[in-house]
mmCIF file of C-alpha atoms in Angstrom:
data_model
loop_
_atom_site.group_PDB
_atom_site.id
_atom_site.type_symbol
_atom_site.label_atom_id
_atom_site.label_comp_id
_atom_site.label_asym_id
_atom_site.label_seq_id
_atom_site.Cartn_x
_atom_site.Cartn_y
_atom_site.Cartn_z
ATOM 1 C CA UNK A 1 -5.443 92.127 69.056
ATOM 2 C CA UNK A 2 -2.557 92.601 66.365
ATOM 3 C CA UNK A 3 -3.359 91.592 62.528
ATOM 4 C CA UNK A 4 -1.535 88.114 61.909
ATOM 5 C CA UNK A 5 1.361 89.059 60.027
ATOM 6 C CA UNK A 6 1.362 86.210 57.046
ATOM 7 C CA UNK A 7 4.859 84.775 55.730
ATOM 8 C CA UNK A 8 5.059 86.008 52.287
ATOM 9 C CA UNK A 9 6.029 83.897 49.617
ATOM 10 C CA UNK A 10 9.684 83.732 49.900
ATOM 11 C CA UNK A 11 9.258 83.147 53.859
ATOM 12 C CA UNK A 12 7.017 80.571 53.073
ATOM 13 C CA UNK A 13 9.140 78.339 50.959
ATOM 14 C CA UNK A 14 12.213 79.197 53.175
ATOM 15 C CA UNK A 15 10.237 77.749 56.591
ATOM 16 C CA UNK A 16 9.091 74.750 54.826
ATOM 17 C CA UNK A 17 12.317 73.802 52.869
ATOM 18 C CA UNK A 18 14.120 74.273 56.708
ATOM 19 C CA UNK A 19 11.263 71.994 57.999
ATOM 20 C CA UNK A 20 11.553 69.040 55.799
ATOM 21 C CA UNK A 21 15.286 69.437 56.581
ATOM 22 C CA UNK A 22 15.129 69.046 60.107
ATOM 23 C CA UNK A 23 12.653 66.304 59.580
ATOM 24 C CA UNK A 24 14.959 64.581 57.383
ATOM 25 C CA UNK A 25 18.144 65.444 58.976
ATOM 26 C CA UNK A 26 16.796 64.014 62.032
ATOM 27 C CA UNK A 27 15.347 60.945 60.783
ATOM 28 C CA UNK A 28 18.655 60.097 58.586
ATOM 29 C CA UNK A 29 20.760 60.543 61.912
ATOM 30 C CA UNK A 30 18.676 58.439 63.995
ATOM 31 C CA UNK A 31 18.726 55.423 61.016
ATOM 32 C CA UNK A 32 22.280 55.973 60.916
ATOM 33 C CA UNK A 33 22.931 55.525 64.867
ATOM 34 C CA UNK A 34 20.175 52.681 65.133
ATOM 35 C CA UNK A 35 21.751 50.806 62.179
ATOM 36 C CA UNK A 36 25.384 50.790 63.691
ATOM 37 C CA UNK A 37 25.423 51.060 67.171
ATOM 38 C CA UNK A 38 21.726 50.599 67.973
ATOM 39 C CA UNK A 39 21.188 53.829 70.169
ATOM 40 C CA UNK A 40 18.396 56.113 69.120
ATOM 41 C CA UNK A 41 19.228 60.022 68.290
ATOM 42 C CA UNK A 42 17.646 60.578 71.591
ATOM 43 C CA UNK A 43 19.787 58.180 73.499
ATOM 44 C CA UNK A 44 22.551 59.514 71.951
ATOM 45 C CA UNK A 45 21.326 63.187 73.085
ATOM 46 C CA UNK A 46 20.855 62.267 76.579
ATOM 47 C CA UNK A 47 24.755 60.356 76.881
ATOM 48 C CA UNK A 48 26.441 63.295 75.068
ATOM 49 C CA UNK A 49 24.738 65.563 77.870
ATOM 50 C CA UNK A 50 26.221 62.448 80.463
ATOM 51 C CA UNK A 51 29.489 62.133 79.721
ATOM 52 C CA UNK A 52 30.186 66.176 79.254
ATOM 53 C CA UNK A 53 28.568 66.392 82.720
ATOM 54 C CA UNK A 54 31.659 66.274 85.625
ATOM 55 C CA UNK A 55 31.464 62.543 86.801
ATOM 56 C CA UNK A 56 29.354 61.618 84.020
ATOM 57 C CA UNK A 57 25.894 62.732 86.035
ATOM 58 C CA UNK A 58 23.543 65.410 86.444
ATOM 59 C CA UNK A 59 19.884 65.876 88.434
ATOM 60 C CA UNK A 60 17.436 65.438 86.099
ATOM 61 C CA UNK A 61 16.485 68.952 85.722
ATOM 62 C CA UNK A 62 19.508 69.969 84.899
ATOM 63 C CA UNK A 63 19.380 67.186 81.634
ATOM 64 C CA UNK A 64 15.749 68.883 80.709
ATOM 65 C CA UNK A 65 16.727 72.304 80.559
ATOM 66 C CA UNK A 66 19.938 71.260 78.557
ATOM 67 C CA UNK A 67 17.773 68.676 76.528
ATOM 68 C CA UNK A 68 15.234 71.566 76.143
ATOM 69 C CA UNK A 69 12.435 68.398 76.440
ATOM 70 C CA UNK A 70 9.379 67.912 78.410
ATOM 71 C CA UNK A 71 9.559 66.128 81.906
ATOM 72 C CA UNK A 72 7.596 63.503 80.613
ATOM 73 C CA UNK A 73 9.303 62.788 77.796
ATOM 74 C CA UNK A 74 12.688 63.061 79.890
ATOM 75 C CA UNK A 75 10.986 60.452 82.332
ATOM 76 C CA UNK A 76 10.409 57.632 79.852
ATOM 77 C CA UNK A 77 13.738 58.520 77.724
ATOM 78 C CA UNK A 78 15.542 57.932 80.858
ATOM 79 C CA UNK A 79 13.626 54.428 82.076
ATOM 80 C CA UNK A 80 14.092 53.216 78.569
ATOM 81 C CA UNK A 81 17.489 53.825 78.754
ATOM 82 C CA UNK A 82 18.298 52.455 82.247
ATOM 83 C CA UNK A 83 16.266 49.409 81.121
ATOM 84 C CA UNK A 84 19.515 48.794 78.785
ATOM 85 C CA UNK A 85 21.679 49.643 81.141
ATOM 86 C CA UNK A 86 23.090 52.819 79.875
ATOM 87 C CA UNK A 87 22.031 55.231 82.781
ATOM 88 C CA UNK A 88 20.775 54.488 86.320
ATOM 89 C CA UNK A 89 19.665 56.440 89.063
ATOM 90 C CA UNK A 90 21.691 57.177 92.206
ATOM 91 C CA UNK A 91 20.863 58.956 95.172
ATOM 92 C CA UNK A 92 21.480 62.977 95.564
ATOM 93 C CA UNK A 93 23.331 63.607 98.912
ATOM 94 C CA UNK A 94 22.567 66.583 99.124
ATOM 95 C CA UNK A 95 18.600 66.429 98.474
ATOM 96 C CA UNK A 96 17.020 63.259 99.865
ATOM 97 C CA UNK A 97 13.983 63.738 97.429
ATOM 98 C CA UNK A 98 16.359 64.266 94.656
ATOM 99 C CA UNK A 99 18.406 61.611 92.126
ATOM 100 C CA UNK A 100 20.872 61.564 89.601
ATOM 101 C CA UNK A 101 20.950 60.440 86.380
ATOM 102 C CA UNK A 102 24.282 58.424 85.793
ATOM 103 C CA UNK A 103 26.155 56.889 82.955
ATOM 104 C CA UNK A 104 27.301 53.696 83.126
ATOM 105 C CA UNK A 105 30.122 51.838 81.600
ATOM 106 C CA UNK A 106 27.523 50.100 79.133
ATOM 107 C CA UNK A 107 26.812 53.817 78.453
ATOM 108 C CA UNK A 108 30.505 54.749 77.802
ATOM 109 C CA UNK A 109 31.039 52.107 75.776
ATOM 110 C CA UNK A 110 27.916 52.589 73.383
ATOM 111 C CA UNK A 111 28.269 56.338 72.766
ATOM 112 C CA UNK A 112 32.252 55.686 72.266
ATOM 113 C CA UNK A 113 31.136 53.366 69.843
ATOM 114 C CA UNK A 114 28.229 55.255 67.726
ATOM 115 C CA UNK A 115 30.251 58.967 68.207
ATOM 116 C CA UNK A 116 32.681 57.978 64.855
ATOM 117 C CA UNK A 117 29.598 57.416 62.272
ATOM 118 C CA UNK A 118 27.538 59.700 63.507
ATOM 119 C CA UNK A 119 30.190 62.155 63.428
ATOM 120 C CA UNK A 120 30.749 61.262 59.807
ATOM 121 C CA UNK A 121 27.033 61.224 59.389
ATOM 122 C CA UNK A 122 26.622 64.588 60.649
ATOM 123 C CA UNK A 123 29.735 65.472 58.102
ATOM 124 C CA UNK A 124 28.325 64.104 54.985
ATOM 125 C CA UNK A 125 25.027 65.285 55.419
ATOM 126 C CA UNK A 126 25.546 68.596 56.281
ATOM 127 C CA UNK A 127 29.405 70.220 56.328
ATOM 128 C CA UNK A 128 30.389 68.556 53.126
ATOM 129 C CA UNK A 129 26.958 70.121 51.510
ATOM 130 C CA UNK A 130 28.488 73.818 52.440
ATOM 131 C CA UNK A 131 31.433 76.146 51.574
ATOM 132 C CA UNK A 132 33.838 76.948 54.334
ATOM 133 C CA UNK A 133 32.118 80.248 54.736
ATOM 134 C CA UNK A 134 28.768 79.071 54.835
ATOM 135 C CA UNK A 135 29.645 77.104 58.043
ATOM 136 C CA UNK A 136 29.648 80.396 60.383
ATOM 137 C CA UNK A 137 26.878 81.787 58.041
ATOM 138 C CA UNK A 138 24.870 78.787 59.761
ATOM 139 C CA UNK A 139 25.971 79.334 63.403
ATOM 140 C CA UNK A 140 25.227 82.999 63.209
ATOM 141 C CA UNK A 141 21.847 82.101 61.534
ATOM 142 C CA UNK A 142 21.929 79.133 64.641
ATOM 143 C CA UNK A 143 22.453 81.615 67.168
ATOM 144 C CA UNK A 144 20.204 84.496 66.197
ATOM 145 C CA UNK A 145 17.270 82.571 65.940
ATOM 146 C CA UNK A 146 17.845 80.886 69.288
ATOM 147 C CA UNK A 147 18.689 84.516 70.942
ATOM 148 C CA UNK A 148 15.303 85.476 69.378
ATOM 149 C CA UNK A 149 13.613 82.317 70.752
ATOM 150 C CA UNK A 150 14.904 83.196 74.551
ATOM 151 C CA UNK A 151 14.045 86.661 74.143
ATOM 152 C CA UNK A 152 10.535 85.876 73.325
ATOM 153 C CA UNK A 153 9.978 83.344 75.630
ATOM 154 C CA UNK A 154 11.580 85.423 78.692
ATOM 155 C CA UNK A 155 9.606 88.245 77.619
ATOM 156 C CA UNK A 156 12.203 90.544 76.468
ATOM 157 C CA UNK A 157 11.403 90.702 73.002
#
């Protein structure tokens, strides 16, 4: 067994600050959706993943692994959702044990609705906080860590 390999002082402060960011971030966003077009940051997650999808649907796998979420949590998302009418279920052809998760017109219409403020949201809280360069300074930053995070889980690390 390896020593644990403590975050120094610097590292420390860094992982916290980005922690109560993402806390933050996240709660501000999902206020800002809830308060204007009454989706959650979730719901919002799950249509942006719909309506990208070719003919706004995709098995429900598929919507975990882009989601990166739990089945479980996937499963109640999605019924709380289709409760409101912005997904239902349909059928898969080509699986008889298998559905889709579809976006309806209600579904359309409310992430149509919510994508101009939470675009702006997104905007003022985060690219008008950083210089032009800073912008790919995050994505590379973005990326890294997330290359680091498959390599590590995959075992390749």
């Amino acid at each position: 067994m390896t020593e644990t390999r403590w975050l120094d002082d610097e590292e420390q402060r860094a992982w916290r600050a980005y922690l109560r960011m993402q806390a933050r971030l996240a709660a501000a966003l999902n206020r800002q959706l809830q308060a204007t077009s009454k989706l959650s940051l979730a719901d919002y997650g799950v249509l942006v993943q719909l309506t990208e999808a070719p003919q706004g649907r995709l098995r429900p796998y598929e919507l975990q692994r882009a989601l990166d979420w739990e089945q479980s949590r996937l499963s109640h998302q999605l019924r709380r959702m289709q409760q409101r009418g912005l997904v239902t279920r349909e059928a898969c052809p080509e699986d008889a044990r298998g559905a889709y998760v579809v976006v309806t017109e209600t579904g359309r219409r409310a992430i149509a609705a919510a994508a101009p403020g939470h675009v702006q949201a997104v905007r003022e809280l985060v690219f008008d906080a950083l210089e032009p360069g800073q912008v790919a300074v995050l994505r590379r930053l973005a990326t890294q860590v997330l290359d680091r995070i498959e390599a590590v889980t995959n075992g390749n690390a």
